[in-house]
Coordinates of C-alpha atoms in Angstrom, one line a residue:
M1 CA -23.8 -41.7 57.3
P2 CA -26.2 -41.6 53.9
D3 CA -23.8 -41.4 50.7
A4 CA -25.1 -37.8 50.0
L5 CA -23.6 -36.6 52.5
D6 CA -19.7 -38.6 52.3
A7 CA -17.1 -36.9 51.9
T8 CA -15.3 -39.3 52.2
P9 CA -12.0 -39.4 51.0
Y10 CA -11.4 -36.4 52.4
D11 CA -11.0 -35.5 55.0
A12 CA -10.9 -31.4 55.9
L13 CA -12.1 -28.1 53.3
L14 CA -9.8 -25.5 53.3
L15 CA -11.1 -22.2 52.1
L16 CA -7.8 -20.6 50.6
S17 CA -8.0 -16.2 50.6
F18 CA -6.0 -13.2 49.3
G19 CA -5.8 -11.7 53.6
G20 CA -5.5 -8.4 54.1
P21 CA -4.2 -6.4 56.5
E22 CA -6.1 -6.2 59.6
G23 CA -4.5 -2.5 61.3
P24 CA -2.6 0.3 60.5
D25 CA 0.6 -1.1 60.9
D26 CA -0.2 -4.1 58.9
V27 CA -1.1 -2.2 55.8
V28 CA 2.5 -1.5 54.1
P29 CA 3.8 -4.9 54.8
F30 CA 0.7 -6.5 53.2
L31 CA 2.0 -4.7 50.5
E32 CA 5.7 -5.9 50.7
N33 CA 3.9 -9.2 50.2
V34 CA 1.7 -8.5 48.0
T35 CA 4.0 -6.9 45.4
R36 CA 6.7 -8.7 46.7
G37 CA 9.6 -9.7 44.3
R38 CA 8.7 -6.4 41.7
G39 CA 11.5 -3.7 43.5
I40 CA 8.9 -1.6 44.9
P41 CA 10.2 1.3 47.2
K42 CA 7.9 1.7 50.6
E43 CA 6.6 4.9 50.2
R44 CA 5.2 4.2 46.9
L45 CA 3.9 1.2 49.0
K46 CA 3.0 3.9 51.7
E47 CA 0.9 5.9 48.8
V48 CA -0.6 2.9 47.3
G49 CA -1.3 2.2 50.9
Q50 CA -3.7 5.4 51.2
H51 CA -6.8 4.3 50.5
Y52 CA -6.7 1.5 53.0
F53 CA -5.8 4.0 55.8
L54 CA -8.7 5.7 54.7
F55 CA -10.9 2.3 56.7
D56 CA -8.2 2.5 60.0
G57 CA -5.8 0.3 58.0
V58 CA -8.4 -2.5 58.1
S59 CA -9.6 -4.2 55.2
P60 CA -12.9 -5.8 55.6
I61 CA -11.9 -9.5 53.9
N62 CA -10.4 -10.8 56.3
G63 CA -13.8 -10.6 58.6
Q64 CA -15.8 -11.7 55.7
N65 CA -13.7 -14.6 55.5
R66 CA -14.2 -15.7 59.2
A67 CA -18.1 -14.8 58.6
L68 CA -18.1 -17.4 55.6
I69 CA -15.8 -20.2 57.7
E70 CA -19.2 -19.5 60.8
A71 CA -21.3 -20.1 57.3
L72 CA -19.6 -23.2 55.8
R73 CA -19.6 -24.9 59.6
E74 CA -23.2 -24.2 60.3
D75 CA -24.4 -25.4 57.1
F76 CA -22.4 -28.3 57.5
A77 CA -23.3 -29.9 60.4
G78 CA -27.0 -29.0 60.1
H79 CA -26.5 -31.4 57.3
G80 CA -24.9 -34.0 59.1
L81 CA -21.5 -33.2 57.1
D82 CA -18.6 -33.9 59.7
L83 CA -15.8 -32.5 57.3
P84 CA -13.5 -29.6 59.4
V85 CA -12.8 -26.3 57.8
Y86 CA -9.3 -24.9 58.1
W87 CA -8.5 -21.1 56.5
G88 CA -5.6 -19.9 54.9
N89 CA -3.9 -15.8 53.0
R90 CA -1.5 -15.9 50.4
N91 CA -0.4 -13.1 51.8
W92 CA -1.4 -12.1 55.4
A93 CA -2.7 -14.1 58.6
P94 CA -3.4 -16.6 59.0
Y95 CA -0.7 -17.4 56.0
L96 CA -1.2 -20.8 53.8
T97 CA 1.8 -22.7 55.0
D98 CA 0.9 -22.8 58.5
T99 CA -2.5 -23.5 57.8
L100 CA -1.0 -26.8 55.9
R101 CA 1.5 -27.6 58.7
R102 CA -1.6 -27.8 61.9
M103 CA -3.1 -29.3 59.0
V104 CA -0.6 -32.3 58.5
A105 CA -0.2 -32.5 62.5
D106 CA -4.0 -32.6 63.0
G107 CA -4.0 -36.2 61.0
R108 CA -5.2 -34.4 57.4
R109 CA -4.0 -36.3 54.4
R110 CA -6.4 -35.3 51.7
V111 CA -7.3 -31.7 51.8
L112 CA -9.6 -30.3 49.1
V113 CA -9.3 -26.0 48.4
L114 CA -12.4 -23.5 48.2
A115 CA -10.5 -21.3 46.8
T116 CA -12.6 -17.1 47.6
S117 CA -12.2 -16.2 43.4
A118 CA -15.0 -18.5 41.4
Y119 CA -13.9 -17.3 37.8
A120 CA -11.1 -18.8 35.9
S121 CA -7.4 -16.7 35.4
Y122 CA -4.3 -16.8 36.5
S123 CA -4.7 -14.3 39.3
G124 CA -8.1 -16.2 40.4
C125 CA -6.7 -20.0 39.9
R126 CA -2.9 -20.5 38.4
Q127 CA -1.4 -17.9 41.2
Y128 CA -3.5 -19.6 43.7
R129 CA -2.6 -23.2 43.2
E130 CA 1.9 -21.9 42.6
N131 CA 1.1 -20.9 46.2
L132 CA 0.0 -24.4 47.3
A133 CA 3.1 -26.1 45.5
D134 CA 5.3 -23.4 47.5
A135 CA 3.6 -24.3 50.4
L136 CA 3.4 -27.9 50.1
A137 CA 7.4 -27.5 49.3
T138 CA 7.7 -25.7 52.5
L139 CA 6.5 -28.4 54.3
K140 CA 8.9 -31.2 52.4
G141 CA 11.4 -28.9 53.3
E142 CA 10.7 -29.7 56.8
G143 CA 10.1 -33.4 56.8
L144 CA 6.2 -33.6 57.2
D145 CA 4.6 -35.9 55.2
L146 CA 2.3 -34.0 52.4
P147 CA -1.5 -34.2 52.5
K148 CA -3.2 -35.0 49.2
V149 CA -4.5 -30.9 47.9
D150 CA -7.6 -30.9 45.3
K151 CA -9.5 -28.1 44.2
L152 CA -12.3 -27.5 43.8
R153 CA -14.2 -26.3 40.4
H154 CA -14.9 -22.8 39.4
Y155 CA -18.4 -22.3 40.9
F156 CA -19.2 -19.2 39.2
N157 CA -22.0 -20.3 37.0
H158 CA -23.7 -22.2 40.3
P159 CA -27.5 -21.4 41.7
G160 CA -25.9 -20.9 44.9
F161 CA -22.9 -18.1 43.8
V162 CA -26.1 -16.4 41.0
E163 CA -28.8 -16.2 42.5
P164 CA -27.9 -14.3 45.5
M165 CA -26.7 -11.7 43.3
I166 CA -29.2 -11.6 41.2
D167 CA -31.2 -10.2 44.8
G168 CA -28.5 -8.9 45.0
V169 CA -29.2 -6.8 42.0
L170 CA -33.2 -6.3 42.3
R171 CA -32.5 -5.1 45.7
S172 CA -30.6 -2.5 44.1
L173 CA -33.3 -1.5 41.8
A174 CA -35.9 -0.9 44.2
D175 CA -33.8 1.0 46.4
L176 CA -33.5 3.8 43.1
P177 CA -36.1 6.3 42.7
E178 CA -38.9 5.3 40.9
D179 CA -39.1 7.5 38.3
V180 CA -35.3 6.9 37.1
R181 CA -35.8 3.1 37.7
D182 CA -36.7 1.6 34.9
G183 CA -34.3 2.9 32.9
A184 CA -31.6 2.5 35.3
H185 CA -29.0 0.5 33.5
I186 CA -26.7 -2.6 35.2
A187 CA -23.0 -2.0 35.2
F188 CA -21.9 -5.5 35.7
T189 CA -18.6 -4.9 37.5
T190 CA -15.0 -7.2 37.8
H191 CA -11.2 -7.0 38.5
S192 CA -9.4 -6.0 35.0
I193 CA -6.3 -8.2 34.4
P194 CA -3.7 -7.4 31.6
T195 CA -6.0 -8.6 28.1
A196 CA -2.3 -11.5 27.6
A197 CA -4.0 -12.9 31.0
A198 CA -7.7 -12.6 29.5
D199 CA -7.3 -14.1 26.2
T200 CA -5.2 -17.2 27.8
S201 CA -7.5 -18.1 30.5
G202 CA -8.8 -20.9 31.4
P203 CA -7.8 -24.2 29.5
V204 CA -5.7 -24.0 25.7
E205 CA -9.6 -24.4 23.7
A206 CA -11.0 -22.0 25.8
H207 CA -7.7 -19.2 24.9
G208 CA -8.9 -15.9 22.7
E209 CA -9.9 -12.7 22.8
G210 CA -11.0 -12.8 26.1
G211 CA -10.1 -16.1 27.7
A212 CA -12.2 -17.8 29.5
Y213 CA -12.5 -15.5 31.9
V214 CA -14.2 -12.8 29.7
Q215 CA -16.7 -15.2 28.8
E216 CA -17.8 -16.8 32.2
H217 CA -18.6 -14.0 33.3
L218 CA -20.7 -12.5 30.9
D219 CA -22.4 -15.5 31.2
V220 CA -23.4 -14.5 34.4
A221 CA -23.8 -11.1 33.5
R222 CA -26.9 -12.5 31.0
L223 CA -28.2 -15.3 33.2
I224 CA -29.1 -12.2 35.5
A225 CA -30.0 -9.7 33.4
D226 CA -32.5 -12.6 32.4
A227 CA -33.3 -13.4 35.7
V228 CA -34.0 -9.2 36.4
R229 CA -35.9 -9.4 33.3
E230 CA -38.7 -12.7 34.8
R231 CA -39.0 -11.1 37.5
T232 CA -39.5 -7.5 37.0
G233 CA -40.4 -7.3 33.4
V234 CA -38.5 -4.6 32.7
D235 CA -35.5 -5.2 29.5
H236 CA -32.7 -3.3 31.5
P237 CA -29.4 -3.2 29.5
W238 CA -26.4 -3.9 31.0
R239 CA -22.2 -4.4 30.1
L240 CA -19.5 -5.8 32.1
V241 CA -17.1 -3.2 33.1
Y242 CA -13.9 -3.8 35.5
Q243 CA -12.4 -1.6 38.2
S244 CA -9.2 -2.2 40.3
R245 CA -6.5 -1.6 37.9
S246 CA -3.5 -1.8 38.9
G247 CA -0.9 -2.2 36.0
A248 CA 1.5 -0.2 34.4
P249 CA -0.4 2.4 31.8
H250 CA 1.5 0.5 28.4
I251 CA 0.3 -2.8 28.6
P252 CA -3.3 -3.6 27.8
W253 CA -6.5 -4.3 30.5
L254 CA -9.2 -4.8 30.2
E255 CA -11.5 -2.1 30.1
P256 CA -13.9 0.0 29.9
D257 CA -13.6 1.1 33.6
I258 CA -16.6 1.3 35.8
C259 CA -15.9 5.0 36.1
D260 CA -15.3 6.0 32.5
H261 CA -17.5 3.9 32.3
L262 CA -20.7 6.0 34.5
E263 CA -19.6 9.5 32.3
E264 CA -20.3 7.6 29.1
R265 CA -23.4 6.2 30.2
H266 CA -24.9 9.8 31.9
A267 CA -22.7 11.0 28.6
A268 CA -25.9 8.8 26.6
G269 CA -28.8 10.0 28.4
V270 CA -29.2 6.9 30.9
P271 CA -30.7 8.0 34.3
A272 CA -29.6 5.8 36.9
V273 CA -26.6 2.8 37.2
V274 CA -26.6 -0.2 39.4
M275 CA -23.0 -1.6 39.5
A276 CA -23.5 -5.2 40.5
P277 CA -19.5 -6.5 41.4
I278 CA -20.3 -10.3 40.2
G279 CA -16.7 -10.4 39.8
F280 CA -16.0 -10.6 43.7
V281 CA -17.3 -12.9 46.3
S282 CA -17.3 -10.6 49.5
D283 CA -17.3 -6.7 50.1
H284 CA -13.2 -6.3 50.5
M285 CA -11.5 -3.1 49.6
E286 CA -11.6 -3.5 46.5
V287 CA -15.4 -3.7 46.2
L288 CA -15.3 -0.7 49.1
Y289 CA -13.1 2.1 47.8
D290 CA -13.2 1.4 43.9
L291 CA -17.1 1.4 43.7
D292 CA -18.3 2.5 46.9
T293 CA -15.7 5.1 47.6
E294 CA -14.1 6.4 43.7
A295 CA -17.6 4.9 41.8
K296 CA -20.0 6.5 44.0
A297 CA -17.6 9.5 43.7
K298 CA -17.6 9.9 39.8
A299 CA -21.6 9.3 40.1
E300 CA -22.3 12.6 42.1
E301 CA -20.4 14.4 40.0
L302 CA -22.7 13.5 37.4
G303 CA -25.4 13.8 39.5
L304 CA -26.3 10.2 38.3
P305 CA -28.2 8.2 40.1
V306 CA -26.0 4.8 41.8
R307 CA -26.9 2.1 44.1
R308 CA -24.3 -0.8 44.3
S309 CA -25.4 -4.6 45.0
A310 CA -24.1 -6.8 47.3
T311 CA -22.2 -9.4 46.5
V312 CA -22.6 -13.4 48.1
G313 CA -20.3 -13.4 51.4
A314 CA -22.0 -15.7 54.1
D315 CA -25.1 -15.9 52.1
P316 CA -26.3 -19.4 53.9
R317 CA -27.3 -20.5 49.7
F318 CA -23.5 -19.8 48.9
A319 CA -22.5 -22.1 52.3
A320 CA -25.1 -24.6 50.8
A321 CA -23.5 -24.3 46.8
V322 CA -19.7 -25.3 48.6
R323 CA -21.5 -28.1 50.3
E324 CA -22.5 -30.2 47.2
L325 CA -19.2 -29.0 45.9
V326 CA -17.6 -31.1 48.0
L327 CA -19.9 -33.7 47.8
E328 CA -20.1 -34.0 44.3
R329 CA -16.0 -33.8 43.6
A330 CA -16.0 -36.4 46.6
A331 CA -18.7 -39.1 45.2
R332 CA -16.1 -38.6 41.7
E333 CA -13.1 -39.3 43.2
R334 CA -15.0 -42.7 44.7
G335 CA -15.7 -43.6 41.2
Q336 CA -19.6 -42.3 41.1
A337 CA -21.1 -40.8 38.3
V338 CA -22.7 -37.3 39.3
T339 CA -23.9 -34.2 38.1
P340 CA -22.6 -31.3 37.9
C341 CA -24.9 -28.3 38.9
A342 CA -24.3 -25.1 36.7
L343 CA -26.4 -22.3 35.0
G344 CA -25.8 -20.8 32.0
T345 CA -24.1 -21.8 29.1
L346 CA -21.1 -23.1 29.6
G347 CA -22.1 -25.8 31.8
A348 CA -19.5 -27.6 35.1
S349 CA -16.3 -26.3 35.0
H350 CA -13.4 -28.9 35.3
D351 CA -12.3 -30.7 38.8
V352 CA -8.5 -30.6 37.8
C353 CA -6.9 -28.2 35.6
P354 CA -5.0 -29.5 32.7
V355 CA -1.8 -28.8 31.6
G356 CA -1.6 -25.4 29.6
C357 CA -4.8 -24.1 32.1
C358 CA -3.9 -20.4 33.1
P359 CA -0.4 -20.0 31.8
A360 CA 2.1 -18.2 34.3
R361 CA 4.5 -15.4 32.5
A362 CA 7.2 -17.9 33.8
P363 CA 7.1 -21.2 34.5
R364 CA 6.5 -22.4 37.8
P365 CA 4.9 -25.6 39.5
A366 CA 1.4 -25.5 40.9
A367 CA -0.7 -28.3 42.4
A368 CA -3.6 -28.8 42.6
G369 CA -3.9 -29.6 38.6
A370 CA -2.3 -31.9 36.3
D371 CA 0.4 -30.4 35.8
S372 CA 1.2 -30.8 40.4
P373 CA 4.5 -32.5 41.0
Y374 CA 2.4 -33.5 43.9
A375 CA -0.3 -35.7 42.5

C-alpha cells in the first residue's frame, strides 16, 4: 500500500454520534438516556418528545449515520484504504460501550474516533470524550484489554466540510424568487449553548467571550459568505444566529434565536432569508423540527420567503475529508511531517485536546486527550 494510504498504527475508525429513537416506543427511553441524572419526570419527557412524535417517533440521525458509514466505506475502498468503520452512539443503539466491546473482540487495538460534531465545545467534544472514558472503564471492569483510542481533530474548516455547505447556500439562493434573491439575508445557524460553556470552549488561550465555539462558527460563516459573493457577484448580508435552546430560562444562552432573528429581519425590510445550519453535520431532528417546522412556520406567519440549505450529510466530499483526516493523523502518529488542510483564519485544530479544553461543570475522566487516564 502506498504511504499516502497507510492508516498505520490505526486499525479501525469509530463513528461516534448522539443517537436517536427509531419508533414511538423509543422516544421516552431515549430522552431518559439523554437527561439521566437530572431528575426530569417521565410526563415532562413526553411533552419534550412531542417533536419526535410529529415524525412517527423516528429521528433521522441514525439513518443519516448509516448513509455516512456507507459513504466512508465506499470512499476508503475506492482509494485502497483498508480501514474498517464501526458505529457507536452516546444515547441509543448501537451503544458506544457495546461497539467498543465488539471492536475488542475483533482484535482492534488502535482506534480513531470521528465524532459527528465539527466544532469545539463541552457538548460537542469533551462530553463525547467523557463517554469514551466511561465505556473504557466498563470494559476494564470486565477484564478486557483496552484499545488505545484517539479522536480526529475538529474539521469545521476542512474544505470537504465547507464546500458542500457553500453549494447548499447557492442552491437555496437560486431557489428563491428572482425579485427577492439578491436582497436575501443569510442566517447561519448553530446550536445555542450556555454562554458560560461557550466562553470556556476550546483551549484555555481561546477562552473569553464566545470562546472557540463562536469564533469557529464565525470563521466558517465568513468563508461561505465570501465564496457566495465570489460566485454570484452579490454581497449578501449575514449573521450567526442560534437554535434549539433547551436550558432553564434564568441561565444565559447564546442569542439571537433564529425565530427572533426572522422577526427582526422582516421588520427591517429584508425581502428573504436563507437559513444555513452550519453547526450540524446532518439533517437530524433539530434541523427538521427547529428550522423546517418552527422557523418556517414563523416565516410563513411573517410572510417572509425563506429557504433552508442542506447540511453536509453523506456528501462524497465529506467522506473524502474524513479519509484525509485519518491519513493526516496516522502519518503524524508515525512521526512524519504533515501539512494539515484547513481554510479560513484559524488554522487546523489540535490533534489532542489539551488540559483545560472545554472543561466540564464537574470534573470527570475524559479519554483521547492530554488528561486521559487511558493514554
